[in-house]
Amino acid sequence: MTEQMPTGRHSDGDFDLNTSNNPTFGSIVDARQSRRAMLGGMIAVAGLFGLSACSDDEAPASTIEAGQAGASATGKLVTLSGTSSNSIRTFWTQVSGPTAVLSSTEGASVTFIAPAVTAATPLVFRFHAANSEGQIITADTTVTVSPATLDFTAVPKNLNDIVTVPAGYTVSVLYRLGDPITAGTPAFLNNGTDANYAARAGDHHDGMAYFGLAATGSVREDGNSTRGLLVMNHENISDQYLHVAGPTNTAGVRPEAEALKEIECHGVSVIEVSRETAGWSYNQASTFNRRITPNTPMAINGPARGDAQLRTVYSPTGVAGRGTINNCANGYAPWGSYLTCEENWAGYFRRPTSDNANRTLKQATALARYGVTSTTGASSWSTVVPSTAGDTRFAKWNATAQAGLAADGTGDFRNEPNQYGWIVEIDPYDPASTPRKRTALGRMGHEGAWPSNFVAGQRPAFYMGDDSRNEYFYKFVSATPWDAADAQRSDRLAMGDKYLDNGTLYVARFDATGQGVWLPLVFGQGNITAANPTYAFANQADVLINTRLAADAAGGTKMDRPEWAAVNPANGEVYLTLTNTNAASRPLAQTDAANPRHYNDPKGASAQYGNPNGHIIRLRETGDRADATTFTWDIYAFGAGSDLNAANINLSGLDPTNDFSSPDGLWFSRASNPGGQLSPLLWIQTDDGAFTDQTNCMMLAALPGRVGDGGARTLTNTDSTGATRSQATIVGRTPGLSLKRFLVGPKECEITGIESTPDGRTLFVNIQHPGEGGSPASPTSIWPASQSGATTPSRPRSATIVITKNDGGLVGL
């Protein structure tokens, strides 16, 4: 037994080598006959290298060895090597221990990934050899598998312009901004002259998911790790690199071609990817390839469908819309659909302060609560004068109530902002399908929609952050109990109708005791009524369109920028990144148990008060049921530099191998491989500004414990005046060696978006906006060109990378 590179995959080889009338090997096993009777007098003798055996008749001797006993750990690639003489067939079977999936049962050398265990566990394998006389002899060997560890050397903090990973791993670049996704689209020039981004990769790659395909054809195959569909978000743009000399604006008017580029660079990509001998690539000509942009037609589903607040000149009935934008985190549904999340959409709309004069007080309150207050819109797309009469793709970004037009919004785009801020469901297997906005999950700055563990007969949940300071953590619980038969249905969007259009939306309240409550956002309950003095709710559609106001009324806990959620596939516990906040949003007097820190982390000569490094909170649902209305919680890890005060700031005892700031992306390894079983591997990605004087953004690997594995803690916070205040909180156990830095990205990037193949042996990671502070004439990064050793200046590009372990084992273990 040795740990080596894998051999090729072969057929199971269920055929008969013995043409006599004697019984087959399988029939003997089934009949449980003795091994001595089976071998017809052959003798087996234990030796140093396992077991050897020889025949005792007059035929030439047959001998085999199964190799020396050995040890490995969860997720490692193990090679079983046997030797034999005078045999015409050799094969392996497993005798005992947790099931290991052999690369093949045939041949003298086979491999497997060591299964998940919680303690050192022996696995016994038997090597079989058949000779020309039809005799079969065997020898056994034992592999003792230990629990998973982070068996790599932590990557040091650095400011390099490449993606750095541990020794023993390889990085390759798969899919970059501008890469063509249709057969007729020309190669990307990367000089600002490229167009038609509806047929190219968008910018700012973000959350993503992998959906398996059969080896050939168009059939869904969830377990295939060599061919699939990679679906990813394109959150935003680095507009300076999209144009020849950056964006232009003439007398307050944007050029149509420039604005169209910028718009089409947002949204979602669906691309076919595959692994061949040379590695991973995407298929430019695949019929599955698709871009979903802010111009793509959408259906509006759920309780808010047809509500008056969704009516526009494009959809006077409020049942349809166009596009999705600022798609950051993501989710998926077990029936094979992708969930994309509309995050910071509000700033794209033009709505000057004077617009309030044409609004009701209620409308103005709602728009202000979501930040629809820009006088121009982030990219001034509404200023475009289209070349085609009647083209409203640019006018829709003007949310001003136009004088003299219908007060119900059907004559202009005053209600267009209400069509954004939703979870959008996409069927990746059907390029002709129309995405559906799922209004039952509420409207906010959506940061993810991660599913709970689905249990037959129980109502499933989806967990969602609202990425802004002092916003909330939510979950949606479906009204429909899960039917496992629905997982493989081909009418995937109909399954979304079944499970996502009816249910209860909740906001979380984290109590100081370490307990918590899910507060229902239901019209007529508590303060969510027409009598609410801040906002008079009219019905449940009004509650969902104005979810933030409903959460205010219900009394949810305001959090330090709640972003990605991840669910532990082994036990259902929920993790949530709280990326950071500042002193204005979390002053000394307003810390609480769930958001306990106010401190200074200087960056050069600049003070950074508040919680500039963020933390990760986690919760366990009561009864381990996703539909529970109460939970317990603690704080898994506090972001901090290792040089910060251990008593009050670096509460997790981070050291130079694992200190981090601003956790953002969060993902557990899949349950389909040992990395996601028993003690699953957690990946943490950062979007940092506080720590970037020491390091570029990073990704860490963790083997976390469980809620409640630490205890109560009291810290002393200090503000800029020197005033202090004590704050009690609940802290998980110190991460120690179970948290390590795995990756550091290139200059000025964000690490965001992560997924793996079902077998866990390929990891996809997104690198967003490298060199975001540069210009076309002076880029501050040349990545991804630098990844392959290039030094000539070039425009940086967001991209998806592939990470594999050189020995073929699971990434991270």
Short mmCIF file of N, CA, C and O in Angstrom, two decimals, residues 523-569:
data_model
loop_
_atom_site.label_atom_id
_atom_site.label_comp_id
_atom_site.label_asym_id
_atom_site.label_seq_id
_atom_site.Cartn_x
_atom_site.Cartn_y
_atom_site.Cartn_z
N PHE A 523 -47.88 39.49 7.57
CA PHE A 523 -48.81 40.60 7.71
C PHE A 523 -49.87 40.29 8.77
O PHE A 523 -50.44 39.20 8.80
N GLY A 524 -50.08 41.25 9.64
CA GLY A 524 -51.07 41.10 10.70
C GLY A 524 -50.51 40.60 12.00
O GLY A 524 -51.23 40.59 13.02
N GLN A 525 -49.24 40.19 12.03
CA GLN A 525 -48.63 39.69 13.26
C GLN A 525 -47.69 40.74 13.85
O GLN A 525 -46.90 41.35 13.13
N GLY A 526 -47.77 40.92 15.16
CA GLY A 526 -46.91 41.87 15.85
C GLY A 526 -47.12 43.28 15.34
O GLY A 526 -48.26 43.76 15.25
N ASN A 527 -46.04 43.94 14.99
CA ASN A 527 -46.13 45.33 14.50
C ASN A 527 -46.24 45.42 12.99
O ASN A 527 -46.20 46.53 12.44
N ILE A 528 -46.35 44.30 12.32
CA ILE A 528 -46.42 44.31 10.85
C ILE A 528 -47.88 44.43 10.44
O ILE A 528 -48.54 43.47 9.97
N THR A 529 -48.40 45.62 10.61
CA THR A 529 -49.83 45.87 10.38
C THR A 529 -50.00 47.22 9.69
O THR A 529 -49.05 47.99 9.53
N ALA A 530 -51.22 47.53 9.35
CA ALA A 530 -51.55 48.82 8.76
C ALA A 530 -51.40 49.95 9.76
O ALA A 530 -51.33 51.13 9.37
N ALA A 531 -51.33 49.62 11.06
CA ALA A 531 -51.20 50.64 12.10
C ALA A 531 -49.74 50.97 12.42
O ALA A 531 -49.49 51.83 13.27
N ASN A 532 -48.79 50.35 11.76
CA ASN A 532 -47.39 50.63 12.03
C ASN A 532 -47.10 52.10 11.73
O ASN A 532 -47.37 52.58 10.63
N PRO A 533 -46.54 52.84 12.69
CA PRO A 533 -46.36 54.28 12.48
C PRO A 533 -45.28 54.64 11.46
O PRO A 533 -45.33 55.74 10.88
N THR A 534 -44.31 53.76 11.23
CA THR A 534 -43.25 54.05 10.26
C THR A 534 -43.67 53.73 8.84
O THR A 534 -43.42 54.49 7.91
N TYR A 535 -44.35 52.59 8.70
CA TYR A 535 -44.78 52.15 7.38
C TYR A 535 -46.05 51.34 7.55
O TYR A 535 -46.04 50.30 8.22
N ALA A 536 -47.11 51.78 6.94
CA ALA A 536 -48.41 51.11 7.07
C ALA A 536 -48.49 49.98 6.05
O ALA A 536 -48.75 50.20 4.86
N PHE A 537 -48.25 48.75 6.52
CA PHE A 537 -48.28 47.60 5.62
C PHE A 537 -49.70 47.33 5.16
O PHE A 537 -50.66 47.41 5.94
N ALA A 538 -49.83 46.97 3.87
CA ALA A 538 -51.16 46.76 3.30
C ALA A 538 -51.54 45.30 3.24
O ALA A 538 -52.72 44.96 3.42
N ASN A 539 -50.56 44.42 2.98
CA ASN A 539 -50.84 42.99 2.80
C ASN A 539 -49.51 42.26 2.81
O ASN A 539 -48.45 42.86 2.99
N GLN A 540 -49.54 40.93 2.57
CA GLN A 540 -48.31 40.15 2.61
C GLN A 540 -47.37 40.51 1.45
O GLN A 540 -46.15 40.49 1.62
N ALA A 541 -47.91 40.85 0.30
CA ALA A 541 -47.05 41.29 -0.80
C ALA A 541 -46.27 42.53 -0.41
O ALA A 541 -45.07 42.66 -0.70
N ASP A 542 -46.91 43.44 0.28
CA ASP A 542 -46.26 44.66 0.77
C ASP A 542 -45.15 44.33 1.76
O ASP A 542 -44.07 44.94 1.75
N VAL A 543 -45.38 43.34 2.59
CA VAL A 543 -44.36 42.90 3.55
C VAL A 543 -43.13 42.37 2.82
O VAL A 543 -41.98 42.68 3.18
N LEU A 544 -43.34 41.59 1.77
CA LEU A 544 -42.22 40.97 1.06
C LEU A 544 -41.48 41.97 0.18
O LEU A 544 -40.25 41.91 0.05
N ILE A 545 -42.20 42.91 -0.42
CA ILE A 545 -41.55 43.95 -1.22
C ILE A 545 -40.73 44.87 -0.33
O ILE A 545 -39.67 45.37 -0.74
N ASN A 546 -41.16 45.06 0.89
CA ASN A 546 -40.48 45.95 1.83
C ASN A 546 -40.02 45.16 3.06
O ASN A 546 -40.32 45.51 4.21
N THR A 547 -39.25 44.11 2.79
CA THR A 547 -38.80 43.19 3.84
C THR A 547 -38.00 43.89 4.93
O THR A 547 -38.14 43.57 6.11
N ARG A 548 -37.14 44.83 4.56
CA ARG A 548 -36.34 45.52 5.57
C ARG A 548 -37.22 46.26 6.57
O ARG A 548 -36.95 46.23 7.78
N LEU A 549 -38.25 46.91 6.08
CA LEU A 549 -39.16 47.61 6.99
C LEU A 549 -39.91 46.63 7.87
O LEU A 549 -40.15 46.90 9.06
N ALA A 550 -40.25 45.45 7.33
CA ALA A 550 -40.92 44.43 8.14
C ALA A 550 -39.99 43.89 9.21
O ALA A 550 -40.40 43.67 10.36
N ALA A 551 -38.70 43.69 8.87
CA ALA A 551 -37.74 43.20 9.85
C ALA A 551 -37.50 44.24 10.95
O ALA A 551 -37.33 43.89 12.12
N ASP A 552 -37.51 45.53 10.58
CA ASP A 552 -37.43 46.59 11.59
C ASP A 552 -38.59 46.47 12.57
O ASP A 552 -38.41 46.52 13.79
N ALA A 553 -39.78 46.29 12.00
CA ALA A 553 -40.98 46.24 12.84
C ALA A 553 -40.99 45.00 13.73
O ALA A 553 -41.45 45.05 14.88
N ALA A 554 -40.44 43.89 13.23
CA ALA A 554 -40.46 42.64 14.00
C ALA A 554 -39.44 42.63 15.13
O ALA A 554 -39.61 41.90 16.11
N GLY A 555 -38.36 43.41 15.00
CA GLY A 555 -37.36 43.46 16.07
C GLY A 555 -36.19 42.51 15.87
O GLY A 555 -35.64 41.98 16.84
N GLY A 556 -35.77 42.29 14.61
CA GLY A 556 -34.60 41.48 14.35
C GLY A 556 -33.33 42.13 14.89
O GLY A 556 -33.31 43.33 15.19
N THR A 557 -32.26 41.35 15.01
CA THR A 557 -30.98 41.86 15.50
C THR A 557 -30.19 42.44 14.33
O THR A 557 -29.92 41.76 13.34
N LYS A 558 -29.78 43.70 14.46
CA LYS A 558 -28.98 44.35 13.43
C LYS A 558 -27.55 43.81 13.51
O LYS A 558 -26.95 43.79 14.57
N MET A 559 -27.02 43.41 12.36
CA MET A 559 -25.76 42.69 12.31
C MET A 559 -24.67 43.49 11.59
O MET A 559 -24.95 44.43 10.86
N ASP A 560 -23.41 43.07 11.80
CA ASP A 560 -22.25 43.73 11.19
C ASP A 560 -22.04 43.23 9.76
O ASP A 560 -21.15 42.44 9.48
N ARG A 561 -22.89 43.69 8.85
CA ARG A 561 -22.86 43.29 7.44
C ARG A 561 -23.01 41.78 7.26
O ARG A 561 -22.05 41.07 6.98
N PRO A 562 -24.20 41.25 7.38
CA PRO A 562 -24.42 39.81 7.19
C PRO A 562 -24.31 39.43 5.72
O PRO A 562 -25.06 39.94 4.89
N GLU A 563 -23.36 38.53 5.43
CA GLU A 563 -23.12 38.16 4.03
C GLU A 563 -23.45 36.69 3.78
O GLU A 563 -24.57 36.26 3.94
N TRP A 564 -22.45 35.88 3.44
CA TRP A 564 -22.72 34.51 3.01
C TRP A 564 -23.10 33.62 4.19
O TRP A 564 -22.53 33.71 5.27
N ALA A 565 -24.02 32.72 3.92
CA ALA A 565 -24.35 31.65 4.87
C ALA A 565 -23.93 30.32 4.27
O ALA A 565 -23.87 30.15 3.05
N ALA A 566 -23.59 29.36 5.12
CA ALA A 566 -23.25 28.00 4.69
C ALA A 566 -23.80 27.03 5.71
O ALA A 566 -23.81 27.32 6.92
N VAL A 567 -24.26 25.88 5.24
CA VAL A 567 -24.87 24.88 6.11
C VAL A 567 -23.97 23.66 6.17
O VAL A 567 -23.58 23.11 5.14
N ASN A 568 -23.61 23.25 7.39
CA ASN A 568 -22.79 22.06 7.58
C ASN A 568 -23.57 20.84 7.10
O ASN A 568 -24.64 20.52 7.64
N PRO A 569 -23.07 20.13 6.07
CA PRO A 569 -23.85 19.02 5.52
C PRO A 569 -23.96 17.82 6.45
O PRO A 569 -24.81 16.96 6.23
#
